[in-house]
mmCIF file of C-alpha atoms and ligand atoms in Angstrom:
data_model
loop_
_atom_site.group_PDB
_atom_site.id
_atom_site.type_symbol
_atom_site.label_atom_id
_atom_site.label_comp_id
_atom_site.label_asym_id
_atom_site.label_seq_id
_atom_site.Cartn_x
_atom_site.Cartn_y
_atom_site.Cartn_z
ATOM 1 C CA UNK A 1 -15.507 -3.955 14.254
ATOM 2 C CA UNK A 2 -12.457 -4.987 16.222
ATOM 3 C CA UNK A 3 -9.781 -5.607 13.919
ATOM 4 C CA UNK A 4 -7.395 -2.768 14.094
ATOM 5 C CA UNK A 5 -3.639 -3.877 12.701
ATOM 6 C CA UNK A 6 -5.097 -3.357 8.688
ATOM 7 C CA UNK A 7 -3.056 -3.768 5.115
ATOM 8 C CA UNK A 8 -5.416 -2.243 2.070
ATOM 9 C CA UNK A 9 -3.729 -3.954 -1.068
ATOM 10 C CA UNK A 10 -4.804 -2.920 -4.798
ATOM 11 C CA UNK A 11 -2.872 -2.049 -7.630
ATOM 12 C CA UNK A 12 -1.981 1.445 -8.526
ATOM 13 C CA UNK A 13 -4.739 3.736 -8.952
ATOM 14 C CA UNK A 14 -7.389 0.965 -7.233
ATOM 15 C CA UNK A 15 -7.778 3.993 -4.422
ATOM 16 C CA UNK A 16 -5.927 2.330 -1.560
ATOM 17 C CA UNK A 17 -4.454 5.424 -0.434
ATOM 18 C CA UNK A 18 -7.712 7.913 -0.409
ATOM 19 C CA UNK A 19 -9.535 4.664 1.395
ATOM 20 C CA UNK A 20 -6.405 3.809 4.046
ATOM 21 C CA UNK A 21 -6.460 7.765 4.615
ATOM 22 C CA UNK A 22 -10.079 7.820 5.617
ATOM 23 C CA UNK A 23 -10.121 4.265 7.252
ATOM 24 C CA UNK A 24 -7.016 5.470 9.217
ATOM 25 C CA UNK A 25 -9.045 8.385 10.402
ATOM 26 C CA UNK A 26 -12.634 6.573 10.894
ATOM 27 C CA UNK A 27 -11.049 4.263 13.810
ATOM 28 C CA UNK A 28 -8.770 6.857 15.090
ATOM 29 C CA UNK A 29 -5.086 5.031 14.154
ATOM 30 C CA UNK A 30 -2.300 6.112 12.137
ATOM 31 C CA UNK A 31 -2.012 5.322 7.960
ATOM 32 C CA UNK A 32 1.535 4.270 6.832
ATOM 33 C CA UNK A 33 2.480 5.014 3.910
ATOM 34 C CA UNK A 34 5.911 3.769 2.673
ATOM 35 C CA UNK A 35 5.287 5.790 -0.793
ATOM 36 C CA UNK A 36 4.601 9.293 1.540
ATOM 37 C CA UNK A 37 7.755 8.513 3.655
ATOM 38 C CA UNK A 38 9.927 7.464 0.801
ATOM 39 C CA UNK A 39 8.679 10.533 -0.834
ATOM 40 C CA UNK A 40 9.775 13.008 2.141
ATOM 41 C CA UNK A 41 13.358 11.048 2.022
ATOM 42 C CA UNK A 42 13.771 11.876 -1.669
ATOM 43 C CA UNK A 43 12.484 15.697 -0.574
ATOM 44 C CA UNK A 44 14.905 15.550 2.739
ATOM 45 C CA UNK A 45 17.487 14.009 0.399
ATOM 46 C CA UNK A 46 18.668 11.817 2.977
ATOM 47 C CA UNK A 47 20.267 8.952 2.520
ATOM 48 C CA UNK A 48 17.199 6.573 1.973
ATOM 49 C CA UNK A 49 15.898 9.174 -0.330
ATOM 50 C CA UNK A 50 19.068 8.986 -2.534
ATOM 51 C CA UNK A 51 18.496 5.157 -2.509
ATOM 52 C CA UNK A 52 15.164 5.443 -3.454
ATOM 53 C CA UNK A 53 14.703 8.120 -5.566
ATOM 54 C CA UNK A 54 15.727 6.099 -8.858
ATOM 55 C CA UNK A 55 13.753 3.459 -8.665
ATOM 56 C CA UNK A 56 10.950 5.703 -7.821
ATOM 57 C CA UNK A 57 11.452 7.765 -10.859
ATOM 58 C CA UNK A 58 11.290 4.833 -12.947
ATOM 59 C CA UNK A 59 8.434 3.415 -11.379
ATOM 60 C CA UNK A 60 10.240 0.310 -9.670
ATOM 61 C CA UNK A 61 10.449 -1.340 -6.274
ATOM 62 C CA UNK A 62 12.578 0.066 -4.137
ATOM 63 C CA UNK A 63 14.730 -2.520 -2.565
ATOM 64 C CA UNK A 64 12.933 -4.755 -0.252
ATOM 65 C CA UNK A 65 15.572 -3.674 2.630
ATOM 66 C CA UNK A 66 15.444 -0.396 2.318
ATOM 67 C CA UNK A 67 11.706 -0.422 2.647
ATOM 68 C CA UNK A 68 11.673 -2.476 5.159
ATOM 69 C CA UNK A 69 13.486 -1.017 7.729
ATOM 70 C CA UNK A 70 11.472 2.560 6.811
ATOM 71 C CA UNK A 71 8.421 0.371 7.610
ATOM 72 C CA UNK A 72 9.958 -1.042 10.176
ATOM 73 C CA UNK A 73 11.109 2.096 12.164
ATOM 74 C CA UNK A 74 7.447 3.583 11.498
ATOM 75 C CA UNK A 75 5.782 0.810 13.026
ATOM 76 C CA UNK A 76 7.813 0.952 16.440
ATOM 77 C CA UNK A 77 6.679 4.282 17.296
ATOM 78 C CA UNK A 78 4.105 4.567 20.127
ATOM 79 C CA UNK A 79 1.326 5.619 17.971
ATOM 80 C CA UNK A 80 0.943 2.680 15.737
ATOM 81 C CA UNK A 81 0.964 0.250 18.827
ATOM 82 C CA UNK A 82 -3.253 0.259 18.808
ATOM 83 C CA UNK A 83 -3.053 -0.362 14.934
ATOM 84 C CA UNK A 84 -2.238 0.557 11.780
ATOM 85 C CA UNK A 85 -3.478 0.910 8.027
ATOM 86 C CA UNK A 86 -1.022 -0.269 6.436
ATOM 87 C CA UNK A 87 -1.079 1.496 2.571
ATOM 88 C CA UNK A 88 1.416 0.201 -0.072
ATOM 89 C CA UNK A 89 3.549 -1.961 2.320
ATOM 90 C CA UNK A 90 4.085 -5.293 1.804
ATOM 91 C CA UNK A 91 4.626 -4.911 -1.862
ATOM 92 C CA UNK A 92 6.935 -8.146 -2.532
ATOM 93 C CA UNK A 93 6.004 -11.920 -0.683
ATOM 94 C CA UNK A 94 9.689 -11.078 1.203
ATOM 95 C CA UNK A 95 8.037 -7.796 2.338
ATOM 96 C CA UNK A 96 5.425 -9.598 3.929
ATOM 97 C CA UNK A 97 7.779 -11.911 5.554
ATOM 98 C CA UNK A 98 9.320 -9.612 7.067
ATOM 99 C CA UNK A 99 5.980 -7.650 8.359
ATOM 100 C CA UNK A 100 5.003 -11.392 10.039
ATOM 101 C CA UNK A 101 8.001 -11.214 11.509
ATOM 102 C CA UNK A 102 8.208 -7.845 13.018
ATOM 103 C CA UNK A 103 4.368 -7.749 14.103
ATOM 104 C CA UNK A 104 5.529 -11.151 15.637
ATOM 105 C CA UNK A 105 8.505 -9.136 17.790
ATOM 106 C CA UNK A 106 5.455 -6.069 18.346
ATOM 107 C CA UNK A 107 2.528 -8.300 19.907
ATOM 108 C CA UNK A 108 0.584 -9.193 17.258
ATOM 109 C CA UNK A 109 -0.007 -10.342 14.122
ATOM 110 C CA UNK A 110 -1.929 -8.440 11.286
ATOM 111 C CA UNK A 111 -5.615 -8.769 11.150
ATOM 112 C CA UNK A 112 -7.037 -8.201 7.656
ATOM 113 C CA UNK A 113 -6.034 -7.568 4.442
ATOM 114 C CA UNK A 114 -8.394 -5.442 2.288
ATOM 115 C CA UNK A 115 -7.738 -5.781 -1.047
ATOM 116 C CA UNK A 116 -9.840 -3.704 -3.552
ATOM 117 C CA UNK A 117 -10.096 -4.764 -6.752
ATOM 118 C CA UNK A 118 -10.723 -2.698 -10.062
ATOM 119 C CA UNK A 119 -10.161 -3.388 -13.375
ATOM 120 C CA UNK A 120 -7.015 -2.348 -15.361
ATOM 121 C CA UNK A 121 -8.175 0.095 -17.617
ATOM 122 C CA UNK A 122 -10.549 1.691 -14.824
ATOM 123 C CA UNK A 123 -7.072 2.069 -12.882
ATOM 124 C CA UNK A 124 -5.012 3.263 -15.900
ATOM 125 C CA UNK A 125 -7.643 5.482 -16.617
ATOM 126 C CA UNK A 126 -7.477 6.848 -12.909
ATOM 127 C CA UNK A 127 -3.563 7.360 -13.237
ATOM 128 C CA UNK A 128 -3.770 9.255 -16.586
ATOM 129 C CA UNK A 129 -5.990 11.740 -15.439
ATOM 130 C CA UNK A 130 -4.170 12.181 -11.429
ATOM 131 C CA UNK A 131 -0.933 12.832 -13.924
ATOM 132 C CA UNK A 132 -2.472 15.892 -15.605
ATOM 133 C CA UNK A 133 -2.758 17.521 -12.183
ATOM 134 C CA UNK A 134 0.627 16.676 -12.001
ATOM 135 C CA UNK A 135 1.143 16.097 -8.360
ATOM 136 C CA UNK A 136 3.200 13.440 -8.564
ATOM 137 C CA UNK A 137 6.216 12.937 -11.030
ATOM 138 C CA UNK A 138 5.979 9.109 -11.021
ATOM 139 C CA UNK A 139 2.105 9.767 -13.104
ATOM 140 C CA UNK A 140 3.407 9.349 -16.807
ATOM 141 C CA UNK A 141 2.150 6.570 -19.098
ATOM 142 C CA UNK A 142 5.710 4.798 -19.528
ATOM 143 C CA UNK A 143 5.817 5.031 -15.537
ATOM 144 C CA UNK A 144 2.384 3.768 -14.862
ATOM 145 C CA UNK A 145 2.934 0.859 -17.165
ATOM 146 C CA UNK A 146 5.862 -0.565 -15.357
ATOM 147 C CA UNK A 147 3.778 0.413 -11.801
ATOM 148 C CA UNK A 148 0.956 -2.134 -13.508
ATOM 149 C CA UNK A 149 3.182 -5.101 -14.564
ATOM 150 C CA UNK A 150 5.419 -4.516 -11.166
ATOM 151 C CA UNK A 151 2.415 -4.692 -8.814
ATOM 152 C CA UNK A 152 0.928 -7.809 -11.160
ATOM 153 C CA UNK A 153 4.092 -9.758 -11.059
ATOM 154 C CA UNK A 154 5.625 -8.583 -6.985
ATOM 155 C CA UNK A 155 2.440 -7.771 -5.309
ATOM 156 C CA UNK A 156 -0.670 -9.737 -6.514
ATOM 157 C CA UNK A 157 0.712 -13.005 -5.446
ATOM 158 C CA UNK A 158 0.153 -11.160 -1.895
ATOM 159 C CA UNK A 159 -3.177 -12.110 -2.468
ATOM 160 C CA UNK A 160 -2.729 -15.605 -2.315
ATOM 161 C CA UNK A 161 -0.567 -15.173 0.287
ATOM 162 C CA UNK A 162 -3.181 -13.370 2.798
ATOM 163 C CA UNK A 163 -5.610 -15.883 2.031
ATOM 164 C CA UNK A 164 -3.824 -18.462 2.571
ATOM 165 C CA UNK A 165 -3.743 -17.255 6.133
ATOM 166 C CA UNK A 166 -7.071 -16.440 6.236
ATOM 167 C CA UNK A 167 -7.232 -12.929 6.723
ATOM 168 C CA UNK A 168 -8.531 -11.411 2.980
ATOM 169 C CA UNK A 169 -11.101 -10.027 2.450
ATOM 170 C CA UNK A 170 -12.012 -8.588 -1.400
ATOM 171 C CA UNK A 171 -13.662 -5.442 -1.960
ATOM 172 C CA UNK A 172 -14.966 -3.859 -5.107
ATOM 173 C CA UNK A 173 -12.801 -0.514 -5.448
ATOM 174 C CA UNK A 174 -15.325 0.357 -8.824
ATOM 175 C CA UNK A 175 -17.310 3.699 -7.429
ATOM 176 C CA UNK A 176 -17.396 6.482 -5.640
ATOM 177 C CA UNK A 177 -14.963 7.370 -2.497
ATOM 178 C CA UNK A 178 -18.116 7.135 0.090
ATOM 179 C CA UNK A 179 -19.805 3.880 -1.732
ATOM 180 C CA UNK A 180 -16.170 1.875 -1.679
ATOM 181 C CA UNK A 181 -15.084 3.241 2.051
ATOM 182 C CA UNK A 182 -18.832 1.830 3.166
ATOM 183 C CA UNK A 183 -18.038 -1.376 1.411
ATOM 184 C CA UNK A 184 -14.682 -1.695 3.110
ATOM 185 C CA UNK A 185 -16.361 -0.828 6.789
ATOM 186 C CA UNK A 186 -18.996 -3.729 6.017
ATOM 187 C CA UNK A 187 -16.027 -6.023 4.820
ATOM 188 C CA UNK A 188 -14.575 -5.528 8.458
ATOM 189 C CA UNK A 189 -17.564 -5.655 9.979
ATOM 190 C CA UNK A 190 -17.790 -9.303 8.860
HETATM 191 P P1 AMP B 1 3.052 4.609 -3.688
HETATM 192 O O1 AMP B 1 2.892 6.009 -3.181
HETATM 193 O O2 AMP B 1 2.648 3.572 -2.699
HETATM 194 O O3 AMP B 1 2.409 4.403 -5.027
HETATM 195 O O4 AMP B 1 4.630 4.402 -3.918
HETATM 196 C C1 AMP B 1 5.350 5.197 -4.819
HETATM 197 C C2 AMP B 1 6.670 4.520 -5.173
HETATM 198 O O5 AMP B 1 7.446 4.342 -3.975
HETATM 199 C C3 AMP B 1 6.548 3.131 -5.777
HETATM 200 O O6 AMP B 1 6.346 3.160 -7.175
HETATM 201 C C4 AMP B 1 7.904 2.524 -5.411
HETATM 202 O O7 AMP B 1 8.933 3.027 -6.250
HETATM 203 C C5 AMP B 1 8.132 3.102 -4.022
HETATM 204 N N1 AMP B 1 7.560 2.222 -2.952
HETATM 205 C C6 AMP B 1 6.560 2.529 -2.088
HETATM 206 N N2 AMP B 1 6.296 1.503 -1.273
HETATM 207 C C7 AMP B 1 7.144 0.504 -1.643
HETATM 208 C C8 AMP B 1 7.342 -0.817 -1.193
HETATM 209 N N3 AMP B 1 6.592 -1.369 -0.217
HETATM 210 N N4 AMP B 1 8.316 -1.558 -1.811
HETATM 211 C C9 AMP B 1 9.077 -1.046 -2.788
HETATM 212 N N5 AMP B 1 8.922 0.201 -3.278
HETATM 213 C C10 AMP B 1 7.961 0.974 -2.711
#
């Protein structure tokens, strides 16, 4: 498998994180996460964190250039130069934009975009029970509704997007950790 600057798209709760986590670590390159560093700005309470933490709260977007730029800045450093997982980032059609154009500036464009699909209710299901661990405040059921008709109205067109240049690929995200990260490894081995 060769293909090393990665997106994993999927709608909350699909698993993209747990997957880009252990993708990230099977070929040795960094995940981004513009949720994690968003999350450490609203912790920091820096200034990007006081922009963000609202919308966050709510379950929103954050403003497409405010999340940019943190995506941007991350992807400059030195150790994302041999590739990436990119994990919640694009999110809108002019976040992906603006990722063509700043892999375009950083030598190359990205490679695949993994998007694993699950059903609603599996995902819902999936949300409801991370929130009783309560780990993260954004896991309620009025939050995780707006997440769900955010990503189906800002991100899913992403999907037609990525095809449309060739680079999806569609994974089943229904099962087990080690049964969807082997179906992802054969999707890039294609
Ligand atoms: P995540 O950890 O990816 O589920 O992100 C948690 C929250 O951070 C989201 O509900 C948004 O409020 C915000 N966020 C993360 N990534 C983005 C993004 N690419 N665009 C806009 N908001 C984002």
């Amino acid at each position: 498998m060769s293909a090393r600057l990665l997106l994993l798209l999927g709608a909350p709760g699909a698993g993209k994180g747990t997957q880009a986590v252990r993708l990230a670590k099977d070929l040795g390159i960094p995940q981004i996460s513009t949720g994690e560093m968003l999350r450490g700005a609203v912790s920091a309470d820096s200034e990007v964190g006081r922009l963000a933490r609202g919308y966050m709260d709510r379950g929103e977007l954050v403003p497409d250039s405010v999340v940019i730029e943190v995506a941007e800045q991350r992807l400059k450093q030195p150790d994302a130069q041999g590739g990436f997982v990119l994990d919640g980032f694009p999110r809108t059609l002019a976040q992906a934009r603006a990722l063509d154009a700043i892999l375009e500036r950083l030598g190359g464009p990205l490679q695949r975009c993994v998007a694993l699909t699950v059903e609603e209710d599996v995902v819902v299901e999936r949300l409801l029970k991370r929130a009783e661990s309560g780990v993260r405040g954004d896991d309620n059921e009025e939050t995780i509704r707006t997440r769900m008709g955010v990503y189906r109205r800002q991100t899913e067109p992403l999907l037609d997007y990525y095809r449309g240049s060739g680079i999806l690929v569609e994974v089943d995200g229904d099962g087990g950790i080690d049964e969807v990260a082997k179906r992802i490894r054969e999707a890039l081995a294609d």
